[in-house]
Amino acid sequence: MLLARYQYDLLEAGCDEAGRGCLAGPVFAAAVILPADFEHPLLNDSKQLPEDARYKLRDEIQQTALAWAVASCCNKEIDSINILNASFLAMHRAIEQLSITPEFLIIDGNRFNKYGTTPHFCIVEGDAKYYSIAAASILAKTYRDDYMKLIAAEHPQYDWHSNKGYPTIKHRNMVLQNGHTPYHRLSFKVTEPQLKLKFQDTL
């Protein structure tokens, strides 16, 4: 059972990202402020849900949230400042776009670059523990998937409509055979061993 809030004294936003392990495309992040009494029987970490459920939940989140926002950092920014900092920057951009200013942030993961003077707390696997982080994971994932499907037609041989830029065997082989596109992250090594199958369950 997920929890509504980490704390109840301050207005809280949950933040998460999608696409850190991809070879191509931006990293997306979302920030979500939910009502304090929010509950949902199906909302969970986006990686644990089928695609149709994610999109259905996205509609419900957007209708129910007190505020939500999605932002991204492109592949060139990722190459410039590294994927970890780009993930934090995308979160900062999402937080900045919220229509309500949060007083406290809960972040999925174990690290975060402080956003101004706003206090925060990092939570490992937070998207499976708190509704607002799970909601942010849904928004980041679905909006990133939409973007990758949109650009897939420009370079169909890389199969982005299916792999969303993650390092599947076919995607890796296509990069080795055909080279990089303008959307690829040049700082990511296609033959890096840890990329081989690490992110397959996030498609």
Short mmCIF file of C-alpha atoms in Angstrom, two decimals:
data_model
loop_
_atom_site.label_atom_id
_atom_site.label_comp_id
_atom_site.label_asym_id
_atom_site.label_seq_id
_atom_site.Cartn_x
_atom_site.Cartn_y
_atom_site.Cartn_z
CA MET A 1 0.00 0.00 0.00
CA LEU A 2 1.47 3.33 -1.04
CA LEU A 3 1.47 6.31 1.30
CA ALA A 4 -0.09 9.69 0.55
CA ARG A 5 2.68 11.84 2.06
CA TYR A 6 6.12 11.59 3.62
CA GLN A 7 5.15 14.43 5.96
CA TYR A 8 2.01 16.51 6.46
CA ASP A 9 3.27 19.83 7.77
CA LEU A 10 4.36 21.24 4.40
CA LEU A 11 2.84 21.10 0.91
CA GLU A 12 4.67 18.20 -0.71
CA ALA A 13 5.54 17.37 -4.32
CA GLY A 14 6.82 14.03 -5.54
CA CYS A 15 9.45 13.90 -8.31
CA ASP A 16 10.71 11.18 -10.60
CA GLU A 17 12.40 10.78 -13.97
CA ALA A 18 12.29 8.43 -16.95
CA GLY A 19 14.89 7.55 -19.55
CA ARG A 20 18.15 7.67 -17.64
CA GLY A 21 19.36 4.41 -19.14
CA CYS A 22 18.49 5.15 -22.76
CA LEU A 23 20.93 5.44 -25.64
CA ALA A 24 18.79 8.04 -27.39
CA GLY A 25 16.35 10.80 -26.61
CA PRO A 26 15.88 13.15 -23.66
CA VAL A 27 15.50 12.32 -20.02
CA PHE A 28 12.06 13.38 -18.80
CA ALA A 29 11.02 14.28 -15.27
CA ALA A 30 7.75 15.11 -13.57
CA ALA A 31 6.66 16.77 -10.36
CA VAL A 32 3.23 16.12 -8.86
CA ILE A 33 1.33 17.57 -5.91
CA LEU A 34 -1.58 15.34 -4.89
CA PRO A 35 -4.35 15.95 -2.37
CA ALA A 36 -3.33 14.89 1.14
CA ASP A 37 -6.06 12.23 1.24
CA PHE A 38 -5.29 10.82 -2.23
CA GLU A 39 -5.63 7.07 -2.68
CA HIS A 40 -5.72 4.83 -5.74
CA PRO A 41 -5.82 1.02 -5.82
CA LEU A 42 -3.83 0.70 -9.06
CA LEU A 43 -1.29 3.50 -8.91
CA ASN A 44 2.24 2.15 -8.61
CA ASP A 45 5.75 2.48 -9.97
CA SER A 46 5.35 2.91 -13.75
CA LYS A 47 7.74 -0.01 -14.41
CA GLN A 48 5.27 -2.34 -12.70
CA LEU A 49 2.35 -1.41 -14.95
CA PRO A 50 1.38 -2.25 -18.54
CA GLU A 51 1.33 0.58 -21.06
CA ASP A 52 -2.46 0.92 -21.27
CA ALA A 53 -2.71 1.19 -17.49
CA ARG A 54 -0.05 3.91 -17.43
CA TYR A 55 -1.98 6.06 -19.90
CA LYS A 56 -5.27 5.56 -18.08
CA LEU A 57 -3.60 6.54 -14.83
CA ARG A 58 -2.02 9.57 -16.48
CA ASP A 59 -5.45 10.97 -17.27
CA GLU A 60 -6.64 10.37 -13.71
CA ILE A 61 -3.51 11.93 -12.20
CA GLN A 62 -3.80 15.04 -14.34
CA GLN A 63 -7.45 15.46 -13.40
CA THR A 64 -6.95 14.85 -9.68
CA ALA A 65 -3.58 16.46 -8.90
CA LEU A 66 -3.46 19.86 -7.25
CA ALA A 67 -0.58 20.61 -9.64
CA TRP A 68 1.62 18.67 -12.05
CA ALA A 69 4.33 19.42 -14.59
CA VAL A 70 6.63 17.56 -16.97
CA ALA A 71 10.00 18.73 -18.29
CA SER A 72 13.06 17.28 -20.00
CA CYS A 73 16.76 17.60 -20.81
CA CYS A 74 17.81 16.76 -24.36
CA ASN A 75 20.57 14.38 -25.37
CA LYS A 76 23.02 17.23 -25.97
CA GLU A 77 22.48 18.52 -22.44
CA ILE A 78 22.98 14.99 -21.15
CA ASP A 79 26.29 14.76 -23.01
CA SER A 80 27.33 18.14 -21.63
CA ILE A 81 26.52 17.75 -17.92
CA ASN A 82 26.13 13.92 -17.60
CA ILE A 83 22.94 11.94 -17.17
CA LEU A 84 22.71 12.28 -13.39
CA ASN A 85 22.88 16.07 -13.44
CA ALA A 86 20.57 16.18 -16.45
CA SER A 87 18.01 14.12 -14.50
CA PHE A 88 18.20 16.58 -11.62
CA LEU A 89 17.93 19.54 -13.99
CA ALA A 90 14.84 18.05 -15.64
CA MET A 91 13.29 17.66 -12.17
CA HIS A 92 14.16 21.28 -11.36
CA ARG A 93 12.47 22.39 -14.57
CA ALA A 94 9.35 20.39 -13.74
CA ILE A 95 9.21 21.82 -10.20
CA GLU A 96 9.62 25.33 -11.58
CA GLN A 97 6.62 24.82 -13.88
CA LEU A 98 4.23 23.74 -11.12
CA SER A 99 1.27 26.09 -10.77
CA ILE A 100 1.53 25.76 -6.99
CA THR A 101 4.87 26.22 -5.24
CA PRO A 102 5.74 23.15 -3.17
CA GLU A 103 7.18 23.55 0.32
CA PHE A 104 8.78 20.12 0.48
CA LEU A 105 10.03 17.65 -2.13
CA ILE A 106 10.29 13.88 -2.07
CA ILE A 107 12.64 12.52 -4.71
CA ASP A 108 12.88 9.01 -6.11
CA GLY A 109 16.42 7.73 -5.62
CA ASN A 110 19.30 8.40 -3.26
CA ARG A 111 20.69 11.69 -4.62
CA PHE A 112 19.41 15.10 -5.68
CA ASN A 113 20.75 18.58 -6.35
CA LYS A 114 18.95 20.92 -3.97
CA TYR A 115 16.22 23.02 -5.56
CA GLY A 116 16.69 26.55 -4.24
CA THR A 117 15.86 26.65 -0.54
CA THR A 118 13.13 23.99 -0.73
CA PRO A 119 13.79 21.11 1.68
CA HIS A 120 13.76 17.62 0.21
CA PHE A 121 14.15 13.98 1.10
CA CYS A 122 15.46 11.23 -1.20
CA ILE A 123 13.69 7.87 -1.08
CA VAL A 124 15.14 4.76 -2.73
CA GLU A 125 12.36 3.05 -4.71
CA GLY A 126 10.11 5.92 -3.71
CA ASP A 127 7.90 5.31 -6.74
CA ALA A 128 6.75 2.09 -5.05
CA LYS A 129 6.24 3.78 -1.66
CA TYR A 130 4.55 7.17 -2.19
CA TYR A 131 1.65 8.11 -4.42
CA SER A 132 3.09 11.43 -5.57
CA ILE A 133 6.37 9.86 -6.71
CA ALA A 134 4.50 7.03 -8.42
CA ALA A 135 2.33 9.61 -10.16
CA ALA A 136 5.44 11.50 -11.27
CA SER A 137 6.91 8.27 -12.63
CA ILE A 138 3.75 7.68 -14.67
CA LEU A 139 3.79 11.17 -16.17
CA ALA A 140 7.53 11.15 -16.93
CA LYS A 141 7.35 7.71 -18.52
CA THR A 142 4.28 8.29 -20.69
CA TYR A 143 5.33 11.73 -21.92
CA ARG A 144 8.77 10.41 -22.78
CA ASP A 145 7.26 7.43 -24.60
CA ASP A 146 5.05 9.82 -26.58
CA TYR A 147 8.11 11.82 -27.61
CA MET A 148 10.09 8.73 -28.67
CA LYS A 149 7.15 7.45 -30.72
CA LEU A 150 6.96 10.86 -32.40
CA ILE A 151 10.60 10.89 -33.50
CA ALA A 152 10.68 7.17 -34.34
CA ALA A 153 9.41 7.87 -37.85
CA GLU A 154 12.53 9.93 -38.60
CA HIS A 155 14.82 6.96 -37.99
CA PRO A 156 12.67 3.80 -38.20
CA GLN A 157 15.59 1.37 -38.30
CA TYR A 158 16.35 2.07 -34.63
CA ASP A 159 12.96 0.74 -33.53
CA TRP A 160 12.24 3.59 -31.09
CA HIS A 161 8.49 3.09 -31.37
CA SER A 162 9.11 -0.19 -29.54
CA ASN A 163 12.29 0.21 -27.47
CA LYS A 164 11.78 3.94 -26.65
CA GLY A 165 15.54 4.48 -26.95
CA TYR A 166 16.56 1.84 -24.42
CA PRO A 167 19.57 -0.37 -25.26
CA THR A 168 17.86 -3.43 -26.67
CA ILE A 169 20.04 -5.78 -28.71
CA LYS A 170 18.46 -4.54 -31.95
CA HIS A 171 18.95 -0.89 -31.02
CA ARG A 172 22.58 -1.46 -30.08
CA ASN A 173 23.24 -3.36 -33.29
CA MET A 174 21.65 -0.63 -35.38
CA VAL A 175 23.88 1.98 -33.78
CA LEU A 176 26.95 -0.18 -34.43
CA GLN A 177 25.91 -0.69 -38.06
CA ASN A 178 24.52 2.74 -38.95
CA GLY A 179 26.03 5.13 -36.45
CA HIS A 180 24.39 7.74 -34.27
CA THR A 181 21.43 9.95 -35.07
CA PRO A 182 21.09 13.56 -33.86
CA TYR A 183 19.04 12.16 -30.96
CA HIS A 184 21.65 9.75 -29.62
CA ARG A 185 23.66 10.40 -26.49
CA LEU A 186 27.25 10.40 -27.67
CA SER A 187 28.57 10.06 -24.12
CA PHE A 188 26.88 6.66 -23.79
CA LYS A 189 28.99 3.75 -25.04
CA VAL A 190 26.87 1.34 -27.05
CA THR A 191 29.12 -1.55 -26.09
CA GLU A 192 29.16 -0.73 -22.37
CA PRO A 193 28.55 -4.10 -20.64
CA GLN A 194 26.19 -2.76 -17.97
CA LEU A 195 23.89 -1.33 -20.62
CA LYS A 196 23.32 -4.70 -22.25
CA LEU A 197 20.21 -5.87 -20.47
CA LYS A 198 20.04 -3.66 -17.39
CA PHE A 199 17.12 -1.57 -18.57
CA GLN A 200 15.05 -4.12 -20.45
CA ASP A 201 12.34 -4.22 -17.79
CA THR A 202 11.75 -0.47 -18.13
CA LEU A 203 10.45 -0.55 -21.70
#
